[in-house]
Amino acid sequence: MLKKICRLCPNTLRWTRPTEKTGENKKAHPAKFGFGFEEWLNREEWVLSGYEGVEGEWRYVHIPGMFTPKNAYVGQEVSILFYIKESNKDALAVGYLEKGYVLDEKEATWAAKQFAKKNWLQLMHDEVKAIGGNIKGLPPIPDDTEQLTWDKPLYYANVRFSPGALHFFDERKIIQPKSYYYTGALQWDGVIPEKNYLAPAVSVPHTVINKSVETKKELDRFSEEIRTRRADSGKPFYPRQAPIQNALAKQLNNFLMPKNCKVTCEDERVDVKIIEPNGSKTFIEIKPATSARDAIRLALGQLLEYSHYPDTSKAALLVIVSDASPEQSDFVYLKNLKKIYNIPVRYVHWPLGAKKLPENELSNFLTIAI
């Protein structure tokens, strides 16, 4: 998989639609026309499906740094760290794409026609006009949606990715790329920028029966405190992660507190931590992903670091929770990690949209029977 760093034009609406620009490089597209094609990067409702040979729903976007004159990246998977650079200011990492796929011209042509058919191209024109931009920087509206008004379909879209694969940081971190070109991707080591200090743990409230109003207020404060702690520590807070983390922490706490276990969030940098009566610790990382394999890859390095780096607290059990359904090969892989390297890691599937886990699944988070 390619790993790249790409520049985005500044945007105050988290790249859901264009916003006004100031202080841009005069030679860049955002300065010439008042907008960048990447400003619809996070338009979550713009999802396409039905291209021959491609299953599922996909977001189709244009990322300037992934466009090359000779289509050098076509057909390859890519993960991307995104940053912005305003005049006389530091470059700031703003988010990243877990995994995308670089389009060829045939698929891009299909996607471009869908933009016209679904009226998205008209909306793009309207939104550029709304900020005082120049629509000459956009393809004209076609009379026939089967025809393209530009002969370069990769200007419409050059990357597709699964909904949920795009993440933005609550707090932006300074980075130092070697250059600041929009139309050039730099090599990325795959490391997500984050601060190097630990935020205090968040205590999990115990749900009180028959006190629904008080309990709801307490749980709302709990959810907001988790989000704030993640922002303080520089860890991204993914939209699909939030409900899983909140619900799992509360379910574990309600189940384990009567058994003299302690459950916290954002403690020692892990999403959820359990301390059993004998002192054993379980570190839990929640990783929404497009596959269990991706979730394991994203979580495992973090769990090992949090558990085994000098001056960290060793965990007796590492648990990865994801909404990606595992395959048999995923369990074989985890079994090999335990057998060959003695890594005590488990995988728990949180079904997409679920409010809680079946109670018999909760034993997967414990080192001993309680």
Short mmCIF file of C-alpha atoms in Angstrom, two decimals:
data_model
loop_
_atom_site.label_atom_id
_atom_site.label_comp_id
_atom_site.label_asym_id
_atom_site.label_seq_id
_atom_site.Cartn_x
_atom_site.Cartn_y
_atom_site.Cartn_z
CA MET A 1 0.00 0.00 0.00
CA LEU A 2 1.17 3.52 -0.82
CA LYS A 3 1.63 5.87 2.13
CA LYS A 4 1.49 9.53 1.19
CA ILE A 5 1.29 13.04 2.64
CA CYS A 6 -1.03 15.40 0.74
CA ARG A 7 -1.82 19.07 1.18
CA LEU A 8 -5.39 20.32 1.42
CA CYS A 9 -6.55 23.89 1.03
CA PRO A 10 -7.80 25.42 4.32
CA ASN A 11 -11.46 24.85 5.10
CA THR A 12 -13.51 25.92 8.11
CA LEU A 13 -16.27 23.33 7.62
CA ARG A 14 -14.08 20.23 7.78
CA TRP A 15 -14.09 19.83 3.99
CA THR A 16 -17.82 19.25 3.57
CA ARG A 17 -18.20 22.22 1.19
CA PRO A 18 -16.08 25.21 0.07
CA THR A 19 -15.31 28.06 2.45
CA GLU A 20 -13.74 31.46 1.79
CA LYS A 21 -9.97 31.61 1.21
CA THR A 22 -7.29 34.13 2.23
CA GLY A 23 -3.53 34.16 1.90
CA GLU A 24 -3.23 31.35 -0.67
CA ASN A 25 -0.34 30.81 -3.08
CA LYS A 26 -1.39 32.82 -6.14
CA LYS A 27 -0.40 30.02 -8.53
CA ALA A 28 -2.51 27.39 -6.77
CA HIS A 29 -6.03 26.42 -7.86
CA PRO A 30 -7.64 27.66 -4.59
CA ALA A 31 -6.18 31.14 -5.19
CA LYS A 32 -7.07 31.28 -8.89
CA PHE A 33 -10.67 30.17 -8.48
CA GLY A 34 -11.43 30.64 -4.77
CA PHE A 35 -11.88 26.93 -3.99
CA GLY A 36 -10.17 23.55 -4.19
CA PHE A 37 -11.59 20.30 -5.56
CA GLU A 38 -10.75 18.64 -2.23
CA GLU A 39 -13.29 20.80 -0.40
CA TRP A 40 -15.95 18.11 -0.87
CA LEU A 41 -13.62 15.44 0.55
CA ASN A 42 -15.80 14.92 3.64
CA ARG A 43 -19.24 15.18 1.98
CA GLU A 44 -20.46 12.00 3.69
CA GLU A 45 -23.82 11.76 1.91
CA TRP A 46 -22.20 11.68 -1.55
CA VAL A 47 -21.85 7.91 -1.85
CA LEU A 48 -21.79 5.88 -5.07
CA SER A 49 -22.23 2.21 -5.84
CA GLY A 50 -22.73 0.08 -8.93
CA TYR A 51 -19.47 0.37 -10.85
CA GLU A 52 -18.80 -2.93 -12.62
CA GLY A 53 -16.64 -5.24 -10.53
CA VAL A 54 -16.67 -3.01 -7.42
CA GLU A 55 -18.91 -4.07 -4.53
CA GLY A 56 -20.28 -1.87 -1.77
CA GLU A 57 -20.66 1.88 -1.33
CA TRP A 58 -17.81 4.31 -1.96
CA ARG A 59 -16.95 7.97 -1.69
CA TYR A 60 -15.39 9.32 -4.90
CA VAL A 61 -13.19 12.40 -4.44
CA HIS A 62 -10.42 14.39 -6.03
CA ILE A 63 -7.22 14.71 -4.01
CA PRO A 64 -4.78 17.06 -5.81
CA GLY A 65 -1.64 15.39 -4.47
CA MET A 66 -2.67 12.01 -5.89
CA PHE A 67 -2.98 13.35 -9.44
CA THR A 68 0.08 12.90 -11.66
CA PRO A 69 0.43 13.67 -15.41
CA LYS A 70 1.23 10.02 -16.20
CA ASN A 71 -1.17 8.51 -13.66
CA ALA A 72 1.67 6.99 -11.65
CA TYR A 73 -0.50 5.73 -8.77
CA VAL A 74 -3.42 4.26 -10.73
CA GLY A 75 -4.73 0.93 -9.47
CA GLN A 76 -2.94 1.09 -6.11
CA GLU A 77 -4.24 1.25 -2.55
CA VAL A 78 -3.18 4.27 -0.54
CA SER A 79 -3.32 5.73 2.95
CA ILE A 80 -2.87 9.48 3.22
CA LEU A 81 -1.95 11.98 5.95
CA PHE A 82 -3.58 15.34 5.18
CA TYR A 83 -2.18 18.73 6.18
CA ILE A 84 -2.83 22.43 5.55
CA LYS A 85 -0.35 25.27 5.21
CA GLU A 86 -1.46 28.88 5.43
CA SER A 87 0.81 31.82 4.65
CA ASN A 88 3.38 32.55 7.37
CA LYS A 89 2.04 29.71 9.52
CA ASP A 90 3.22 26.20 10.37
CA ALA A 91 1.99 23.18 8.44
CA LEU A 92 -0.69 21.38 10.47
CA ALA A 93 -1.76 17.74 10.18
CA VAL A 94 -5.58 17.74 10.02
CA GLY A 95 -6.56 14.11 9.43
CA TYR A 96 -5.89 10.96 7.50
CA LEU A 97 -7.40 8.41 5.14
CA GLU A 98 -7.06 4.83 6.38
CA LYS A 99 -7.28 3.27 2.96
CA GLY A 100 -8.32 4.42 -0.48
CA TYR A 101 -7.99 3.22 -4.06
CA VAL A 102 -6.51 5.30 -6.89
CA LEU A 103 -8.85 5.33 -9.90
CA ASP A 104 -8.12 4.71 -13.55
CA GLU A 105 -9.73 6.90 -16.22
CA LYS A 106 -12.50 4.39 -16.98
CA GLU A 107 -13.79 4.33 -13.40
CA ALA A 108 -13.28 8.08 -13.03
CA THR A 109 -15.38 8.62 -16.16
CA TRP A 110 -18.19 6.56 -14.66
CA ALA A 111 -17.97 8.51 -11.39
CA ALA A 112 -17.94 11.87 -13.19
CA LYS A 113 -21.18 10.99 -14.98
CA GLN A 114 -22.78 10.10 -11.64
CA PHE A 115 -21.84 13.55 -10.31
CA ALA A 116 -23.94 15.10 -13.07
CA LYS A 117 -26.80 12.58 -12.84
CA LYS A 118 -27.17 13.04 -9.08
CA ASN A 119 -27.05 16.85 -9.39
CA TRP A 120 -23.85 17.01 -7.32
CA LEU A 121 -22.04 18.99 -10.00
CA GLN A 122 -24.82 21.60 -9.90
CA LEU A 123 -24.49 21.77 -6.11
CA MET A 124 -20.74 22.25 -6.47
CA HIS A 125 -21.40 25.20 -8.81
CA ASP A 126 -23.91 26.69 -6.36
CA GLU A 127 -21.58 26.31 -3.38
CA VAL A 128 -18.62 27.86 -5.19
CA LYS A 129 -20.80 30.83 -6.19
CA ALA A 130 -21.98 31.18 -2.57
CA ILE A 131 -18.43 31.96 -1.37
CA GLY A 132 -17.63 34.26 -4.30
CA GLY A 133 -15.55 31.67 -6.13
CA ASN A 134 -15.12 31.34 -9.87
CA ILE A 135 -17.06 28.44 -11.42
CA LYS A 136 -14.70 28.47 -14.40
CA GLY A 137 -12.58 26.25 -12.18
CA LEU A 138 -15.32 23.58 -12.34
CA PRO A 139 -16.52 21.42 -15.24
CA PRO A 140 -19.53 23.08 -16.94
CA ILE A 141 -22.96 21.53 -16.34
CA PRO A 142 -23.59 19.08 -19.21
CA ASP A 143 -26.81 19.04 -21.25
CA ASP A 144 -26.43 15.27 -21.54
CA THR A 145 -25.34 13.48 -18.34
CA GLU A 146 -23.76 10.73 -20.46
CA GLN A 147 -21.25 13.26 -21.79
CA LEU A 148 -18.34 14.86 -19.93
CA THR A 149 -17.70 18.57 -20.34
CA TRP A 150 -14.03 18.11 -19.42
CA ASP A 151 -11.83 15.58 -21.19
CA LYS A 152 -9.92 14.68 -18.00
CA PRO A 153 -12.26 12.61 -15.78
CA LEU A 154 -9.58 12.28 -13.06
CA TYR A 155 -10.13 15.98 -12.30
CA TYR A 156 -13.63 15.04 -11.12
CA ALA A 157 -12.42 12.14 -8.92
CA ASN A 158 -9.14 10.26 -8.66
CA VAL A 159 -9.57 8.31 -5.39
CA ARG A 160 -12.39 6.27 -3.86
CA PHE A 161 -12.68 5.10 -0.26
CA SER A 162 -15.20 3.40 2.00
CA PRO A 163 -17.41 5.60 4.18
CA GLY A 164 -15.82 5.74 7.62
CA ALA A 165 -12.22 5.47 6.34
CA LEU A 166 -11.66 9.24 6.55
CA HIS A 167 -10.74 10.69 9.95
CA PHE A 168 -10.02 14.21 11.21
CA PHE A 169 -8.10 15.19 14.32
CA ASP A 170 -9.79 17.21 17.06
CA GLU A 171 -6.47 18.96 17.63
CA ARG A 172 -4.00 19.68 14.83
CA LYS A 173 -0.30 18.99 15.26
CA ILE A 174 2.57 20.84 13.60
CA ILE A 175 4.44 18.77 11.01
CA GLN A 176 7.37 19.64 8.75
CA PRO A 177 6.90 18.28 5.22
CA LYS A 178 9.82 18.71 2.84
CA SER A 179 7.76 20.85 0.45
CA TYR A 180 4.29 22.37 0.28
CA TYR A 181 3.01 21.57 -3.21
CA TYR A 182 -0.69 20.85 -3.72
CA THR A 183 -0.03 18.72 -6.79
CA GLY A 184 2.60 16.44 -5.34
CA ALA A 185 2.35 13.72 -2.72
CA LEU A 186 5.23 13.15 -0.30
CA GLN A 187 6.25 9.87 1.30
CA TRP A 188 4.67 9.13 4.70
CA ASP A 189 5.98 6.70 7.32
CA GLY A 190 2.42 5.83 8.37
CA VAL A 191 2.83 7.32 11.87
CA ILE A 192 -0.13 9.44 12.99
CA PRO A 193 1.06 12.66 14.68
CA GLU A 194 0.09 12.89 18.32
CA LYS A 195 1.29 14.58 21.47
CA ASN A 196 3.66 12.81 23.82
CA TYR A 197 1.95 13.34 27.16
CA LEU A 198 -0.79 11.37 28.86
CA ALA A 199 -4.21 12.79 29.60
CA PRO A 200 -5.90 11.90 32.90
CA ALA A 201 -8.32 8.95 32.94
CA VAL A 202 -12.05 9.39 32.58
CA SER A 203 -14.14 7.59 35.19
CA VAL A 204 -17.11 5.67 33.82
CA PRO A 205 -20.48 6.48 35.44
CA HIS A 206 -22.57 3.60 36.75
CA THR A 207 -26.07 3.58 35.24
CA VAL A 208 -28.62 4.20 37.98
CA ILE A 209 -32.01 2.55 37.52
CA ASN A 210 -35.06 4.83 37.91
CA LYS A 211 -32.96 7.98 37.73
CA SER A 212 -33.03 8.39 33.99
CA VAL A 213 -32.75 12.20 33.86
CA GLU A 214 -29.82 12.39 36.26
CA THR A 215 -28.17 9.40 34.60
CA LYS A 216 -28.54 10.87 31.11
CA LYS A 217 -26.88 14.12 32.20
CA GLU A 218 -24.04 12.17 33.78
CA LEU A 219 -23.57 10.03 30.67
CA ASP A 220 -23.61 13.12 28.44
CA ARG A 221 -20.86 14.66 30.56
CA PHE A 222 -18.95 11.37 30.36
CA SER A 223 -19.17 11.30 26.54
CA GLU A 224 -18.01 14.90 26.26
CA GLU A 225 -15.15 14.31 28.72
CA ILE A 226 -13.87 11.40 26.62
CA ARG A 227 -13.93 13.58 23.50
CA THR A 228 -12.10 16.37 25.34
CA ARG A 229 -9.44 14.02 26.72
CA ARG A 230 -8.76 12.67 23.23
CA ALA A 231 -8.40 16.20 21.90
CA ASP A 232 -5.95 17.03 24.71
CA SER A 233 -3.82 13.96 23.95
CA GLY A 234 -3.90 14.49 20.19
CA LYS A 235 -5.63 11.17 19.49
CA PRO A 236 -8.25 11.23 16.72
CA PHE A 237 -11.85 10.62 17.77
CA TYR A 238 -13.54 8.80 14.90
CA PRO A 239 -17.29 9.27 14.35
CA ARG A 240 -17.89 5.49 14.39
CA GLN A 241 -15.65 5.02 17.42
CA ALA A 242 -17.49 7.38 19.74
CA PRO A 243 -20.71 5.40 20.24
CA ILE A 244 -18.82 2.10 20.56
CA GLN A 245 -16.41 3.43 23.17
CA ASN A 246 -19.14 5.06 25.21
CA ALA A 247 -21.50 2.09 25.12
CA LEU A 248 -18.80 -0.52 25.77
CA ALA A 249 -17.31 1.39 28.70
CA LYS A 250 -20.71 1.80 30.35
CA GLN A 251 -21.68 -1.83 29.75
CA LEU A 252 -18.41 -3.14 31.17
CA ASN A 253 -18.62 -0.82 34.16
CA ASN A 254 -22.18 -1.83 35.00
CA PHE A 255 -21.26 -5.50 34.69
CA LEU A 256 -17.90 -5.41 36.49
CA MET A 257 -18.24 -2.78 39.22
CA PRO A 258 -20.25 -5.14 41.49
CA LYS A 259 -17.40 -7.64 41.01
CA ASN A 260 -14.83 -5.14 42.37
CA CYS A 261 -13.33 -4.33 38.98
CA LYS A 262 -12.48 -0.80 37.89
CA VAL A 263 -13.21 0.51 34.38
CA THR A 264 -11.77 3.77 33.02
CA CYS A 265 -11.43 5.50 29.65
CA GLU A 266 -8.44 7.29 28.14
CA ASP A 267 -6.25 5.94 30.96
CA GLU A 268 -2.62 5.20 29.99
CA ARG A 269 -3.70 6.30 26.48
CA VAL A 270 -5.93 3.29 25.86
CA ASP A 271 -9.58 3.68 24.93
CA VAL A 272 -10.87 1.52 27.81
CA LYS A 273 -8.95 -0.10 30.68
CA ILE A 274 -10.09 -2.75 33.16
CA ILE A 275 -8.36 -3.50 36.46
CA GLU A 276 -9.41 -6.80 38.00
CA PRO A 277 -9.44 -7.51 41.76
CA ASN A 278 -6.08 -9.31 41.48
CA GLY A 279 -4.50 -6.25 39.83
CA SER A 280 -4.47 -7.68 36.29
CA LYS A 281 -5.07 -5.09 33.59
CA THR A 282 -6.86 -5.34 30.26
CA PHE A 283 -6.12 -2.70 27.61
CA ILE A 284 -8.88 -2.22 25.00
CA GLU A 285 -8.45 -0.36 21.71
CA ILE A 286 -11.49 0.40 19.56
CA LYS A 287 -10.79 0.54 15.85
CA PRO A 288 -13.66 0.98 13.37
CA ALA A 289 -12.32 -0.30 10.06
CA THR A 290 -13.20 -1.71 6.67
CA SER A 291 -11.86 -5.16 7.65
CA ALA A 292 -10.81 -6.99 10.81
CA ARG A 293 -7.32 -7.26 9.35
CA ASP A 294 -7.09 -3.47 9.11
CA ALA A 295 -8.44 -3.07 12.65
CA ILE A 296 -5.87 -5.49 14.05
CA ARG A 297 -3.03 -3.79 12.21
CA LEU A 298 -4.10 -0.33 13.41
CA ALA A 299 -4.65 -1.35 17.04
CA LEU A 300 -1.92 -3.87 17.77
CA GLY A 301 1.05 -1.51 17.59
CA GLN A 302 -0.68 0.96 19.88
CA LEU A 303 -1.59 -1.71 22.43
CA LEU A 304 1.95 -3.10 22.52
CA GLU A 305 3.39 0.39 22.92
CA TYR A 306 1.00 1.36 25.70
CA SER A 307 1.65 -1.91 27.51
CA HIS A 308 5.38 -2.52 27.04
CA TYR A 309 7.19 0.74 26.40
CA PRO A 310 9.55 1.83 29.24
CA ASP A 311 7.70 3.60 32.04
CA THR A 312 4.36 2.13 30.97
CA SER A 313 2.11 -0.29 32.80
CA LYS A 314 2.10 -3.86 31.52
CA ALA A 315 -1.28 -5.32 30.60
CA ALA A 316 -2.11 -8.99 31.04
CA LEU A 317 -4.60 -8.91 28.17
CA LEU A 318 -4.94 -6.84 24.99
CA VAL A 319 -8.36 -6.63 23.30
CA ILE A 320 -9.19 -5.14 19.90
CA VAL A 321 -12.81 -4.11 19.35
CA SER A 322 -14.09 -3.27 15.88
CA ASP A 323 -17.26 -3.12 13.83
CA ALA A 324 -15.49 -5.09 11.08
CA SER A 325 -16.65 -8.70 10.99
CA PRO A 326 -13.67 -11.11 11.41
CA GLU A 327 -12.89 -14.04 9.14
CA GLN A 328 -11.37 -17.37 10.15
CA SER A 329 -7.97 -16.22 8.89
CA ASP A 330 -8.06 -13.32 11.38
CA PHE A 331 -8.47 -15.70 14.32
CA VAL A 332 -5.70 -17.95 12.97
CA TYR A 333 -3.43 -14.90 12.81
CA LEU A 334 -4.20 -13.92 16.43
CA LYS A 335 -3.68 -17.52 17.54
CA ASN A 336 -0.25 -17.50 15.89
CA LEU A 337 0.66 -14.24 17.63
CA LYS A 338 -0.14 -15.82 20.97
CA LYS A 339 1.53 -19.15 20.21
CA ILE A 340 4.72 -17.87 18.56
CA TYR A 341 5.25 -14.49 20.24
CA ASN A 342 3.22 -14.96 23.43
CA ILE A 343 1.13 -11.85 22.74
CA PRO A 344 -2.13 -12.11 24.76
CA VAL A 345 -4.44 -10.48 22.22
CA ARG A 346 -8.14 -11.05 21.49
CA TYR A 347 -10.59 -9.68 18.93
CA VAL A 348 -14.18 -8.75 19.78
CA HIS A 349 -16.66 -7.90 17.04
CA TRP A 350 -19.07 -5.06 17.79
CA PRO A 351 -21.87 -5.48 15.21
CA LEU A 352 -22.48 -2.36 13.16
CA GLY A 353 -25.16 -0.24 14.85
CA ALA A 354 -25.29 -2.40 18.00
CA LYS A 355 -26.07 -0.72 21.33
CA LYS A 356 -24.30 -3.34 23.45
CA LEU A 357 -22.64 -6.75 23.39
CA PRO A 358 -24.30 -10.01 24.45
CA GLU A 359 -23.42 -10.60 28.11
CA ASN A 360 -21.61 -13.85 27.30
CA GLU A 361 -19.12 -11.80 25.22
CA LEU A 362 -17.98 -9.80 28.24
CA SER A 363 -15.77 -12.61 29.52
CA ASN A 364 -13.48 -11.93 26.54
CA PHE A 365 -12.30 -8.80 28.33
CA LEU A 366 -11.14 -10.63 31.49
CA THR A 367 -8.06 -12.66 32.29
CA ILE A 368 -9.87 -14.79 34.88
CA ALA A 369 -13.42 -15.98 35.49
CA ILE A 370 -15.22 -13.61 37.88
#
